PDB file of C-alpha atoms in Angstrom:
ATOM      1  CA  MET A 673       0.000   0.000   0.000  1.00  0.00           C
ATOM      2  CA  GLU A 674       1.424   3.315  -1.077  1.00  0.00           C
ATOM      3  CA  THR A 675       0.603   6.647   0.470  1.00  0.00           C
ATOM      4  CA  GLU A 676       0.331   9.935  -1.332  1.00  0.00           C
ATOM      5  CA  PRO A 677       3.178  12.372  -0.638  1.00  0.00           C
ATOM      6  CA  THR A 678       2.190  15.304   1.555  1.00  0.00           C
ATOM      7  CA  THR A 679       4.214  17.743  -0.523  1.00  0.00           C
ATOM      8  CA  PRO A 680       4.175  17.897  -4.298  1.00  0.00           C
ATOM      9  CA  ARG A 681       7.223  16.688  -6.192  1.00  0.00           C
ATOM     10  CA  PRO A 682       9.475  19.435  -7.516  1.00  0.00           C
ATOM     11  CA  THR A 683       9.491  20.133 -11.192  1.00  0.00           C
ATOM     12  CA  PRO A 684      12.638  19.201 -13.126  1.00  0.00           C
ATOM     13  CA  GLU A 685      13.597  22.876 -13.212  1.00  0.00           C
ATOM     14  CA  GLU A 686      13.172  23.238  -9.444  1.00  0.00           C
ATOM     15  CA  ALA A 687      15.184  20.069  -8.832  1.00  0.00           C
ATOM     16  CA  ALA A 688      17.977  21.244 -11.127  1.00  0.00           C
ATOM     17  CA  ALA A 689      18.074  24.640  -9.378  1.00  0.00           C
ATOM     18  CA  ALA A 690      18.241  22.955  -5.950  1.00  0.00           C
ATOM     19  CA  LEU A 691      21.039  20.700  -7.174  1.00  0.00           C
ATOM     20  CA  ARG A 692      22.993  23.682  -8.532  1.00  0.00           C
ATOM     21  CA  GLU A 693      22.560  25.486  -5.202  1.00  0.00           C
ATOM     22  CA  ALA A 694      23.795  22.427  -3.245  1.00  0.00           C
ATOM     23  CA  GLU A 695      26.802  22.018  -5.561  1.00  0.00           C
ATOM     24  CA  SER A 696      27.635  25.713  -5.206  1.00  0.00           C
ATOM     25  CA  ALA A 697      27.499  25.473  -1.399  1.00  0.00           C
ATOM     26  CA  GLN A 698      29.696  22.363  -1.477  1.00  0.00           C
ATOM     27  CA  GLU A 699      32.237  24.057  -3.758  1.00  0.00           C
ATOM     28  CA  SER A 700      32.381  27.205  -1.615  1.00  0.00           C
ATOM     29  CA  THR A 701      33.027  25.036   1.473  1.00  0.00           C
ATOM     30  CA  ARG A 702      35.802  23.175  -0.363  1.00  0.00           C
ATOM     31  CA  ALA A 703      37.371  26.488  -1.336  1.00  0.00           C
ATOM     32  CA  VAL A 704      37.889  27.497   2.317  1.00  0.00           C
ATOM     33  CA  LYS A 705      41.625  27.704   2.868  1.00  0.00           C
ATOM     34  CA  VAL A 706      43.252  26.022   5.854  1.00  0.00           C
ATOM     35  CA  PRO A 707      45.422  28.571   7.721  1.00  0.00           C
ATOM     36  CA  ALA A 708      49.151  28.333   6.976  1.00  0.00           C
ATOM     37  CA  TRP A 709      49.987  27.724  10.639  1.00  0.00           C
ATOM     38  CA  TYR A 710      47.527  24.839  11.121  1.00  0.00           C
ATOM     39  CA  TYR A 711      49.563  21.822   9.920  1.00  0.00           C
ATOM     40  CA  PRO A 712      52.905  22.909  11.420  1.00  0.00           C
ATOM     41  CA  VAL A 713      51.202  23.386  14.811  1.00  0.00           C
ATOM     42  CA  LEU A 714      49.463  20.012  14.451  1.00  0.00           C
ATOM     43  CA  GLY A 715      52.858  18.455  13.704  1.00  0.00           C
ATOM     44  CA  LEU A 716      54.292  20.053  16.851  1.00  0.00           C
ATOM     45  CA  ILE A 717      51.430  18.610  18.890  1.00  0.00           C
ATOM     46  CA  ILE A 718      51.828  15.107  17.455  1.00  0.00           C
ATOM     47  CA  ALA A 719      55.648  14.876  17.457  1.00  0.00           C
ATOM     48  CA  PRO A 720      56.172  14.490  21.236  1.00  0.00           C
ATOM     49  CA  TYR A 721      53.182  12.174  21.726  1.00  0.00           C
ATOM     50  CA  GLY A 722      55.442   9.105  21.503  1.00  0.00           C
ATOM     51  CA  LEU A 723      57.124  10.128  24.759  1.00  0.00           C
ATOM     52  CA  LEU A 724      54.004   8.846  26.524  1.00  0.00           C
ATOM     53  CA  PHE A 725      55.031   5.318  25.461  1.00  0.00           C
ATOM     54  CA  VAL A 726      58.326   5.478  27.365  1.00  0.00           C
ATOM     55  CA  ILE A 727      56.902   6.907  30.610  1.00  0.00           C
ATOM     56  CA  PRO A 728      56.405   4.135  33.188  1.00  0.00           C
ATOM     57  CA  HIS A 729      52.737   3.639  34.017  1.00  0.00           C
ATOM     58  CA  GLU A 730      53.215   3.324  37.769  1.00  0.00           C
ATOM     59  CA  GLY A 731      53.606   5.587  40.759  1.00  0.00           C
ATOM     60  CA  TRP A 732      53.761   9.295  40.122  1.00  0.00           C
ATOM     61  CA  TRP A 733      54.773   8.566  36.520  1.00  0.00           C
ATOM     62  CA  LEU A 734      51.200   7.457  35.950  1.00  0.00           C
ATOM     63  CA  ALA A 735      50.059  10.982  36.838  1.00  0.00           C
ATOM     64  CA  ALA A 736      52.643  12.397  34.388  1.00  0.00           C
ATOM     65  CA  TYR A 737      51.377   9.998  31.716  1.00  0.00           C
ATOM     66  CA  LEU A 738      47.745  10.983  32.267  1.00  0.00           C
ATOM     67  CA  LEU A 739      48.661  14.672  32.348  1.00  0.00           C
ATOM     68  CA  GLY A 740      50.529  14.257  29.053  1.00  0.00           C
ATOM     69  CA  LEU A 741      47.533  12.501  27.511  1.00  0.00           C
ATOM     70  CA  VAL A 742      45.175  15.261  28.675  1.00  0.00           C
ATOM     71  CA  ALA A 743      47.594  17.919  27.368  1.00  0.00           C
ATOM     72  CA  PHE A 744      47.741  16.200  23.949  1.00  0.00           C
ATOM     73  CA  LEU A 745      43.960  15.917  23.666  1.00  0.00           C
ATOM     74  CA  THR A 746      43.407  19.472  24.913  1.00  0.00           C
ATOM     75  CA  ALA A 747      45.956  20.920  22.489  1.00  0.00           C
ATOM     76  CA  THR A 748      44.346  19.007  19.615  1.00  0.00           C
ATOM     77  CA  VAL A 749      40.833  20.222  20.487  1.00  0.00           C
ATOM     78  CA  VAL A 750      42.012  23.826  20.962  1.00  0.00           C
ATOM     79  CA  LEU A 751      43.851  23.732  17.631  1.00  0.00           C
ATOM     80  CA  MET A 752      40.768  22.424  15.852  1.00  0.00           C
ATOM     81  CA  ARG A 753      38.537  24.995  17.532  1.00  0.00           C
ATOM     82  CA  VAL A 754      40.813  27.942  16.689  1.00  0.00           C
ATOM     83  CA  GLY A 755      41.163  26.671  13.113  1.00  0.00           C
ATOM     84  CA  VAL A 756      37.410  26.290  12.692  1.00  0.00           C
ATOM     85  CA  ASN A 757      36.812  29.746  14.163  1.00  0.00           C
ATOM     86  CA  GLN A 758      39.284  31.271  11.703  1.00  0.00           C
ATOM     87  CA  MET A 759      37.948  29.368   8.677  1.00  0.00           C
ATOM     88  CA  GLY A 760      34.296  29.695   9.659  1.00  0.00           C
ATOM     89  CA  VAL A 761      33.669  26.046   8.805  1.00  0.00           C
ATOM     90  CA  LEU A 762      35.082  22.618   9.578  1.00  0.00           C
ATOM     91  CA  ARG A 763      36.743  21.741   6.297  1.00  0.00           C
ATOM     92  CA  TRP A 764      37.768  18.176   5.553  1.00  0.00           C
ATOM     93  CA  LEU A 765      40.369  17.627   2.892  1.00  0.00           C
ATOM     94  CA  THR A 766      39.355  15.685  -0.188  1.00  0.00           C
ATOM     95  CA  PRO A 767      40.869  12.221  -0.771  1.00  0.00           C
ATOM     96  CA  ARG A 768      43.052  13.744  -3.500  1.00  0.00           C
ATOM     97  CA  GLU A 769      44.379  16.346  -1.068  1.00  0.00           C
ATOM     98  CA  LEU A 770      45.005  13.709   1.630  1.00  0.00           C
ATOM     99  CA  ARG A 771      46.879  11.264  -0.607  1.00  0.00           C
ATOM    100  CA  PRO A 772      50.364  12.845  -0.139  1.00  0.00           C
ATOM    101  CA  ILE A 773      50.243  12.853   3.667  1.00  0.00           C
ATOM    102  CA  ALA A 774      48.824   9.332   3.688  1.00  0.00           C
ATOM    103  CA  VAL A 775      51.803   8.127   1.640  1.00  0.00           C
ATOM    104  CA  TRP A 776      54.336  10.193   3.610  1.00  0.00           C
ATOM    105  CA  SER A 777      52.954   8.835   6.901  1.00  0.00           C
ATOM    106  CA  LEU A 778      53.667   5.275   5.836  1.00  0.00           C
ATOM    107  CA  PHE A 779      57.427   5.845   6.094  1.00  0.00           C
ATOM    108  CA  PRO A 780      57.615   6.697   9.814  1.00  0.00           C
ATOM    109  CA  ILE A 781      54.891   4.166  10.657  1.00  0.00           C
ATOM    110  CA  ILE A 782      56.558   1.283   8.829  1.00  0.00           C
ATOM    111  CA  GLY A 783      59.972   2.430  10.100  1.00  0.00           C
ATOM    112  CA  GLY A 784      58.691   2.559  13.681  1.00  0.00           C
ATOM    113  CA  ILE A 785      57.132  -0.883  13.439  1.00  0.00           C
ATOM    114  CA  GLY A 786      60.360  -2.272  11.968  1.00  0.00           C
ATOM    115  CA  LEU A 787      62.459  -0.589  14.652  1.00  0.00           C
ATOM    116  CA  TYR A 788      60.211  -1.979  17.366  1.00  0.00           C
ATOM    117  CA  LEU A 789      60.252  -5.502  15.902  1.00  0.00           C
ATOM    118  CA  VAL A 790      64.040  -5.506  15.566  1.00  0.00           C
ATOM    119  CA  HIS A 791      64.984  -3.784  18.838  1.00  0.00           C
ATOM    120  CA  GLY A 792      61.825  -4.161  20.969  1.00  0.00           C
ATOM    121  CA  THR A 793      62.266  -0.687  22.406  1.00  0.00           C
ATOM    122  CA  PRO A 794      59.359   1.663  23.118  1.00  0.00           C
ATOM    123  CA  TRP A 795      61.610   4.493  21.861  1.00  0.00           C
ATOM    124  CA  ALA A 796      60.572   3.299  18.399  1.00  0.00           C
ATOM    125  CA  TRP A 797      57.194   4.964  19.000  1.00  0.00           C
ATOM    126  CA  VAL A 798      58.915   8.216  19.961  1.00  0.00           C
ATOM    127  CA  ALA A 799      60.720   8.127  16.622  1.00  0.00           C
ATOM    128  CA  THR A 800      57.455   7.235  14.864  1.00  0.00           C
ATOM    129  CA  THR A 801      55.441  10.131  16.279  1.00  0.00           C
ATOM    130  CA  ALA A 802      58.362  12.526  15.746  1.00  0.00           C
ATOM    131  CA  GLY A 803      58.483  11.425  12.103  1.00  0.00           C
ATOM    132  CA  LEU A 804      54.729  11.824  11.774  1.00  0.00           C
ATOM    133  CA  GLY A 805      54.930  15.288  13.326  1.00  0.00           C
ATOM    134  CA  VAL A 806      57.572  16.323  10.800  1.00  0.00           C
ATOM    135  CA  ALA A 807      55.560  14.852   7.904  1.00  0.00           C
ATOM    136  CA  ILE A 808      52.393  16.675   8.992  1.00  0.00           C
ATOM    137  CA  GLY A 809      54.293  19.918   9.572  1.00  0.00           C
ATOM    138  CA  LEU A 810      55.772  19.744   6.070  1.00  0.00           C
ATOM    139  CA  PHE A 811      52.418  18.797   4.575  1.00  0.00           C
ATOM    140  CA  GLY A 812      51.008  22.284   5.292  1.00  0.00           C
ATOM    141  CA  PRO A 813      53.304  24.209   2.936  1.00  0.00           C
ATOM    142  CA  TYR A 814      53.103  21.400   0.362  1.00  0.00           C
ATOM    143  CA  HIS A 815      49.295  21.443   0.519  1.00  0.00           C
ATOM    144  CA  ARG A 816      49.203  25.203   0.063  1.00  0.00           C
ATOM    145  CA  ARG A 817      51.386  24.912  -3.067  1.00  0.00           C
ATOM    146  CA  THR A 818      49.524  22.014  -4.678  1.00  0.00           C
ATOM    147  CA  SER A 819      45.852  22.274  -3.717  1.00  0.00           C
ATOM    148  CA  PRO A 820      43.745  23.606  -6.594  1.00  0.00           C
ATOM    149  CA  TYR A 821      41.816  25.796  -4.145  1.00  0.00           C
ATOM    150  CA  TYR A 822      44.931  27.789  -3.260  1.00  0.00           C
ATOM    151  CA  GLN A 823      46.027  28.149  -6.863  1.00  0.00           C
ATOM    152  CA  THR A 824      42.784  29.574  -8.212  1.00  0.00           C
ATOM    153  CA  SER A 825      42.886  32.651  -5.995  1.00  0.00           C
ATOM    154  CA  GLY A 826      46.636  33.149  -6.050  1.00  0.00           C
ATOM    155  CA  ASN A 827      46.692  33.189  -2.214  1.00  0.00           C
ATOM    156  CA  ARG A 828      49.569  30.979  -1.075  1.00  0.00           C
TER     157      ARG A 828
END
């Protein structure tokens, strides 16, 4: 049993106009530029995270570990909030824009896993997060040079 719709269907012209409006809104959101400082600061937040793996999780060191974890999460949330406030929107990168950092990140991750498997030291994770921090920090300037949204307006 089928029920009658409560609102009439849009005409093809109305549907096409609504689609054009949605595509325009999507394109204007994509064109929002991530601030130049965002990725280097994110890299600085991520780089020391591996130190939490070498802190003993007992005694007063446990408090230092938990404080470090809270500091990392707080810094990440504050960075995102300040970035969103400056951009006016939460902008996710497209898969094409993310491809370089995804590939670059494989090097410190695979290197860290290999270092840990060979030496069994938790310092491998310090090296891994430091490498990821550097990769993310360098991704910002690279992204600003290669993203089509930065090139169309000439704002680098």
